[in-house]
PDB file of C-alpha atoms in Angstrom:
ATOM      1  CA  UNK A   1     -44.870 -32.063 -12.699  1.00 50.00           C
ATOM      2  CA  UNK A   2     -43.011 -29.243 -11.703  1.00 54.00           C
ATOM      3  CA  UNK A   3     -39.336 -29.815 -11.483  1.00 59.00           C
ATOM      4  CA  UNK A   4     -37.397 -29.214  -7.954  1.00 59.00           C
ATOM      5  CA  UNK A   5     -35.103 -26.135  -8.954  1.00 58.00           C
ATOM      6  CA  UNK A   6     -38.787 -24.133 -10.417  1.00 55.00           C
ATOM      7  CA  UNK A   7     -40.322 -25.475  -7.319  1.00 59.00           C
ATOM      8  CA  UNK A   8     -37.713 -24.068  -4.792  1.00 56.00           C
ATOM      9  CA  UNK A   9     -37.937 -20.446  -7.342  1.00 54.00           C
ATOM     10  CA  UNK A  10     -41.769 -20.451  -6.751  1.00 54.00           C
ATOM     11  CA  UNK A  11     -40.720 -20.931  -2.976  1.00 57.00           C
ATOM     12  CA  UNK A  12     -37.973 -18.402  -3.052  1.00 55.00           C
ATOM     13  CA  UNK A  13     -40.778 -15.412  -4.641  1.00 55.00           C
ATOM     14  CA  UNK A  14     -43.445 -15.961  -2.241  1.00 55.00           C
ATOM     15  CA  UNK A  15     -41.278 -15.815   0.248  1.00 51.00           C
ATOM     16  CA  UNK A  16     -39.385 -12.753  -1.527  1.00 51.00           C
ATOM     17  CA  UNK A  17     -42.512 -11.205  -1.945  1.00 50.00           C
ATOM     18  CA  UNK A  18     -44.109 -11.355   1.487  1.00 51.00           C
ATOM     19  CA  UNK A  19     -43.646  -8.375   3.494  1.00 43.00           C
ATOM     20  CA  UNK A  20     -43.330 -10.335   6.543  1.00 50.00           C
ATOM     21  CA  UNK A  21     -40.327 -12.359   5.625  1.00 79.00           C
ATOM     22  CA  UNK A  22     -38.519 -13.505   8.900  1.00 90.00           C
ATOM     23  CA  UNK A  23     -34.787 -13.558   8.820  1.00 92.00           C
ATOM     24  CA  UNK A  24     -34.824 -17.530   8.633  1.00 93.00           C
ATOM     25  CA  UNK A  25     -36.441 -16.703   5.032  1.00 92.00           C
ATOM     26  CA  UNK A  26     -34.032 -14.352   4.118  1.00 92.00           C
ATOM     27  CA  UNK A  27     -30.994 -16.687   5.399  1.00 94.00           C
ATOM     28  CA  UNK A  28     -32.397 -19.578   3.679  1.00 94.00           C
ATOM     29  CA  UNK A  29     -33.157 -17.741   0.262  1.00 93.00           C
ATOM     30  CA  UNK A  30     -28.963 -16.474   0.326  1.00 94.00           C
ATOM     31  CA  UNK A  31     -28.332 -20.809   1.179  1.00 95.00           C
ATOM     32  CA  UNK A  32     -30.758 -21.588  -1.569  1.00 94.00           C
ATOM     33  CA  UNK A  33     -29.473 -19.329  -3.802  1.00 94.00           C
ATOM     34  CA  UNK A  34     -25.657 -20.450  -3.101  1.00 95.00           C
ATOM     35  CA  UNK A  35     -26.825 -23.826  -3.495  1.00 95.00           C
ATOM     36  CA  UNK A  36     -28.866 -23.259  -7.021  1.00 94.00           C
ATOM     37  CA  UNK A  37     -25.534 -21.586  -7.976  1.00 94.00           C
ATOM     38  CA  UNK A  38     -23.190 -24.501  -7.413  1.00 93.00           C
ATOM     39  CA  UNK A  39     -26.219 -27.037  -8.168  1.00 93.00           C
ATOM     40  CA  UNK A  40     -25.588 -28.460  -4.861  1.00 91.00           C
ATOM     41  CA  UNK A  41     -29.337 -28.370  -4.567  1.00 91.00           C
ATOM     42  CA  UNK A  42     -30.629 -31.546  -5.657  1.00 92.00           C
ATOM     43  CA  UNK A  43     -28.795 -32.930  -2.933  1.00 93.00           C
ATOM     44  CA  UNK A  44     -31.032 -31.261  -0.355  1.00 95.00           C
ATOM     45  CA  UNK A  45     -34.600 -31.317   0.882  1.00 95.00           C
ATOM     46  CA  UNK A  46     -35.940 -28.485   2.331  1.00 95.00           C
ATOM     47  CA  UNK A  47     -38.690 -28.785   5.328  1.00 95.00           C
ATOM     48  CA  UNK A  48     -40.178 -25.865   6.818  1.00 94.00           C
ATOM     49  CA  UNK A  49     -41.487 -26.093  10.733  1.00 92.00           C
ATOM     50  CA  UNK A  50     -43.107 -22.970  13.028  1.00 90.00           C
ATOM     51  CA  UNK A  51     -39.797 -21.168  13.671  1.00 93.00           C
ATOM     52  CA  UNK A  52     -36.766 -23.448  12.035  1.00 96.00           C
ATOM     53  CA  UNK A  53     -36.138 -24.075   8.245  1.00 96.00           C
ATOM     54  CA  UNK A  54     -34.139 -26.961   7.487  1.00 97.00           C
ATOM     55  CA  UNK A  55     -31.599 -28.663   4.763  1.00 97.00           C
ATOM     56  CA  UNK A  56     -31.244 -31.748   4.738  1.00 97.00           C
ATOM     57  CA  UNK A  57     -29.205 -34.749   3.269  1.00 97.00           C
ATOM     58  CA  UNK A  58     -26.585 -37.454   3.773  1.00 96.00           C
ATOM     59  CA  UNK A  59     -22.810 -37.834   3.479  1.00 96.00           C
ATOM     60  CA  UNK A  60     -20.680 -39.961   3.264  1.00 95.00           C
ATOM     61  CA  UNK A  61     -18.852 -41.741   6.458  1.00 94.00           C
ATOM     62  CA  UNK A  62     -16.113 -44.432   5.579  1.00 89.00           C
ATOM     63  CA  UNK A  63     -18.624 -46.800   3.897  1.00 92.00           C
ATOM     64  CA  UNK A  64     -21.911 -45.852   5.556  1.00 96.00           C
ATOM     65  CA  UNK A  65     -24.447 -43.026   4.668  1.00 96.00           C
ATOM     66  CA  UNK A  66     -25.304 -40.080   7.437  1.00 96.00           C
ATOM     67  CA  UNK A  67     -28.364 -37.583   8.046  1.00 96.00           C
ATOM     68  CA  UNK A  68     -26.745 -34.489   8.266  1.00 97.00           C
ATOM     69  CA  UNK A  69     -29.150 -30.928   8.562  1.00 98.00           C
ATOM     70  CA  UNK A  70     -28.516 -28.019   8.511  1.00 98.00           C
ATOM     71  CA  UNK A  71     -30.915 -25.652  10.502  1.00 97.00           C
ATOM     72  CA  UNK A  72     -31.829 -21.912  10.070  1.00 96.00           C
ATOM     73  CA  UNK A  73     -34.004 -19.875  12.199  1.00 95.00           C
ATOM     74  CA  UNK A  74     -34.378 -16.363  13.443  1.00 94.00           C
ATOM     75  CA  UNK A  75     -31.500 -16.182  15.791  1.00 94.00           C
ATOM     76  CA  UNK A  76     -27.850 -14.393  14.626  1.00 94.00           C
ATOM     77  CA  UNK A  77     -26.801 -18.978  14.303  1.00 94.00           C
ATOM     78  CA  UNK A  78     -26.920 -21.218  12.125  1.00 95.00           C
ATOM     79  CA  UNK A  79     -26.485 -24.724  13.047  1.00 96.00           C
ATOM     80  CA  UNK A  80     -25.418 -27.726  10.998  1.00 98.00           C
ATOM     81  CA  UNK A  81     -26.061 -31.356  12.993  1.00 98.00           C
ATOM     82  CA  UNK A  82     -24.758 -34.801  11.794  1.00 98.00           C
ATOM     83  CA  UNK A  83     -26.202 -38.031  12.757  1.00 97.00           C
ATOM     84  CA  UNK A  84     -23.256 -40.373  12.975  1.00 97.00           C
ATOM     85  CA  UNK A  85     -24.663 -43.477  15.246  1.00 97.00           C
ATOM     86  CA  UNK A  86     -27.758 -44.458  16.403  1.00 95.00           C
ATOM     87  CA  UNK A  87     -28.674 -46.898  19.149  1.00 94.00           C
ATOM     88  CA  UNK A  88     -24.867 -47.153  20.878  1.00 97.00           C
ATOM     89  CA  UNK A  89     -25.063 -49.719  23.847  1.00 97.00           C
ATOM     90  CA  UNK A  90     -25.087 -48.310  27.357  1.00 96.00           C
ATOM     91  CA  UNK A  91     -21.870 -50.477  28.028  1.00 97.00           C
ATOM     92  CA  UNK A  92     -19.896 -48.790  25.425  1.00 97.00           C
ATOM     93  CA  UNK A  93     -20.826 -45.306  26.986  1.00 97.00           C
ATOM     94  CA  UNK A  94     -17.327 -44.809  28.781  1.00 97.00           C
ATOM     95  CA  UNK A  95     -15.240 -45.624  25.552  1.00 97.00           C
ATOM     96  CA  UNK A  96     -17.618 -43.634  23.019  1.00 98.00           C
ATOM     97  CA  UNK A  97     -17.304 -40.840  25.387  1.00 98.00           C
ATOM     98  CA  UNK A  98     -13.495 -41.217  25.593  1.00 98.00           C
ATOM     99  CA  UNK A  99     -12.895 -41.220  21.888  1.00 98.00           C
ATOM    100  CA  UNK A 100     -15.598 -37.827  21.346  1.00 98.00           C
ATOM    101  CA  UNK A 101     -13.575 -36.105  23.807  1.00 97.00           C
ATOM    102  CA  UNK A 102     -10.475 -37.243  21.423  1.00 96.00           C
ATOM    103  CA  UNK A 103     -11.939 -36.168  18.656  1.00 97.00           C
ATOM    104  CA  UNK A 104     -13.160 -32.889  20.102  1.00 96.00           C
ATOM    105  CA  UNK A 105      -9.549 -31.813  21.167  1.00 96.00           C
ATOM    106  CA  UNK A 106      -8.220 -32.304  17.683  1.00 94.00           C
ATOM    107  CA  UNK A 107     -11.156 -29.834  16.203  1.00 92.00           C
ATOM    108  CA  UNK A 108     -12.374 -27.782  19.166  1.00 92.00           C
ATOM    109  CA  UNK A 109     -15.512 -25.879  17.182  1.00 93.00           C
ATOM    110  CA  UNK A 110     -17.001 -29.110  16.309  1.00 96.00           C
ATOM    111  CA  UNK A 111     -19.188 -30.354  19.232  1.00 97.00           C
ATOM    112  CA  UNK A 112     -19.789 -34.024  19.905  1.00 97.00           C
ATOM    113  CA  UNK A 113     -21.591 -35.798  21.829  1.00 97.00           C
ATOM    114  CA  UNK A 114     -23.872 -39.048  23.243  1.00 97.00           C
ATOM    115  CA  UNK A 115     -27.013 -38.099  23.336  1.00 97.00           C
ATOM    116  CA  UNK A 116     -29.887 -39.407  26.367  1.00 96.00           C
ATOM    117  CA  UNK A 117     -31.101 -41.780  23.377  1.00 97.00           C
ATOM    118  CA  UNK A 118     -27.516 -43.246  22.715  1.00 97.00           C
ATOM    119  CA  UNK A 119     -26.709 -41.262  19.992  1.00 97.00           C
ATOM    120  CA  UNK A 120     -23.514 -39.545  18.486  1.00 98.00           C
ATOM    121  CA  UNK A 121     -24.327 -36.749  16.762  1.00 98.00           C
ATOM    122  CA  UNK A 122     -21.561 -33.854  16.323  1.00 98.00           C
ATOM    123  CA  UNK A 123     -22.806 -30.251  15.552  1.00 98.00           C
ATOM    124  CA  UNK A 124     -20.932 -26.565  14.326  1.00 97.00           C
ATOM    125  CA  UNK A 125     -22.673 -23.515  14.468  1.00 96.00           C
ATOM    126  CA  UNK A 126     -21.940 -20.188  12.627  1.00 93.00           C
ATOM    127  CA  UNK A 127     -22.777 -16.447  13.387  1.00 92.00           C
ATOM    128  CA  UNK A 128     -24.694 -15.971  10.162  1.00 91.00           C
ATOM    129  CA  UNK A 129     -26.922 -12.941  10.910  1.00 89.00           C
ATOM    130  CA  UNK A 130     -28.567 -12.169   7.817  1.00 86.00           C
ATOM    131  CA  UNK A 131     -27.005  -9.143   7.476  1.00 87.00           C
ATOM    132  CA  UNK A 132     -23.302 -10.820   7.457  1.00 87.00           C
ATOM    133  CA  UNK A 133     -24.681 -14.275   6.061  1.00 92.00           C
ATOM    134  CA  UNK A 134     -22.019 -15.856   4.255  1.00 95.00           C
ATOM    135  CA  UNK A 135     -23.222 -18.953   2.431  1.00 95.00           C
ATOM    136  CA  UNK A 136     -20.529 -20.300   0.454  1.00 95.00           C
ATOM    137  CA  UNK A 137     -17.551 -19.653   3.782  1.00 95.00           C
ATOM    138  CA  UNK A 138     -20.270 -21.757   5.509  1.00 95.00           C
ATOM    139  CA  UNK A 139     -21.373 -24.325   2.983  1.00 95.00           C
ATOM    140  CA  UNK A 140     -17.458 -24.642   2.548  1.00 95.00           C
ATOM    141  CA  UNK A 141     -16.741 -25.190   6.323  1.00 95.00           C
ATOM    142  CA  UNK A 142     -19.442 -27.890   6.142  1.00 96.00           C
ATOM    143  CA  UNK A 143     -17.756 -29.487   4.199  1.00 95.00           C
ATOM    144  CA  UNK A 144     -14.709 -29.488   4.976  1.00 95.00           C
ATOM    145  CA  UNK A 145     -15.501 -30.471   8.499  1.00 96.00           C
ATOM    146  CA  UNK A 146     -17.875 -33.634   7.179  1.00 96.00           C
ATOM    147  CA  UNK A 147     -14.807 -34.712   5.516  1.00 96.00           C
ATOM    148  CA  UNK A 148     -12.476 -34.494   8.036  1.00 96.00           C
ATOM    149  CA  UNK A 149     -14.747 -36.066  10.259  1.00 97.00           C
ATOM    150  CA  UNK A 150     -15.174 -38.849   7.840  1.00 96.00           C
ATOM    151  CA  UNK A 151     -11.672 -39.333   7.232  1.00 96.00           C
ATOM    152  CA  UNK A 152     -10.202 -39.048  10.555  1.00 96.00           C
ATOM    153  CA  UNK A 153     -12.638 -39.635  13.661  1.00 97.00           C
ATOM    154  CA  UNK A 154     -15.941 -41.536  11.710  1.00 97.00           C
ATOM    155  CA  UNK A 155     -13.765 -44.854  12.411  1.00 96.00           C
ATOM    156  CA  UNK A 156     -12.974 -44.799  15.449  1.00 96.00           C
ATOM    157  CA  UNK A 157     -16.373 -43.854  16.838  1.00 97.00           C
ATOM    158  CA  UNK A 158     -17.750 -46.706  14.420  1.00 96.00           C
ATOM    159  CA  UNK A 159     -14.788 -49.567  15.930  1.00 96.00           C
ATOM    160  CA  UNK A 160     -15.423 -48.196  19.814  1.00 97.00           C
ATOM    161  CA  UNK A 161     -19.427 -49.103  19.195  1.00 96.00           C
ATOM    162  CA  UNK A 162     -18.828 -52.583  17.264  1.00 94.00           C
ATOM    163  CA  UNK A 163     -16.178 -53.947  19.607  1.00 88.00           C
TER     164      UNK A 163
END
């Protein structure tokens, strides 16, 4: 079987090599390439759809696991979208919203929100045309924001839905 880092090469040629390689390609090669650098990319799986490629994988919230993904397409963004609670009751809607708006004061570029399905998901996007695409400032700012969001506001959402 062919291993994931020569599968994501074979990927990155025949996508190097076609002529008509869309700027998500190109943006996802330089992330793919940062990631194969730091081997950061065994912690990834990489799905393709019509217009959007996407990374994805989980971190770690307090003592839970999260979806996070990050998604690249042809505009001059990239997004990165983090899955922290699923299925919130309606009745906690008022206090969840209270402590996002918290949370969203303390680090304005990080956008949360409840979502029509009850779900809190927070999101950060970047300018990353291809042209200026700057994987590791944005892998870094990733991270750094999954960890303060872990460390500082991941609780509070969690104690606001459980009590």
């Amino acid at each position: 079987p062919i291993s994931r880092i020569w599968e994501v090469k074979i990927k990155y040629r025949l996508v190097e090599e076609d002529m008509a390689a869309y700027p998500r390609h190109k943006k996802a090669r330089m992330l793919r390439d940062f990631m194969i650098q730091t081997d950061t990319i065994k912690m990834f799986k990489e799905d393709e759809n019509d217009d959007t490629i996407f990374f994805r994988s989980i971190y770690p919230m307090g003592e839970d696991k999260r979806q996070i993904v990050i998604n690249i397409n042809d505009s001059v963004y990239l997004g990165m979208q983090a899955l922290l609670a699923a299925d919130v009751p309606k009745e906690k809607n008022e206090a969840v919203l209270k402590v996002l708006n918290e949370c969203a004061l303390e680090i304005p570029t990080v956008k949360y929100v409840l979502t029509k399905e009850q779900c809190v998901v927070i999101s950060i996007f970047f300018p990353a045309d291809e042209n200026h695409f700057n994987a590791q400032l944005i892998m870094g700012t990733i991270v750094q924001v999954l960890k303060h969001v872990s460390e500082n506001h991941y609780a509070k959402i969690k104690e606001v839905i459980e009590n």
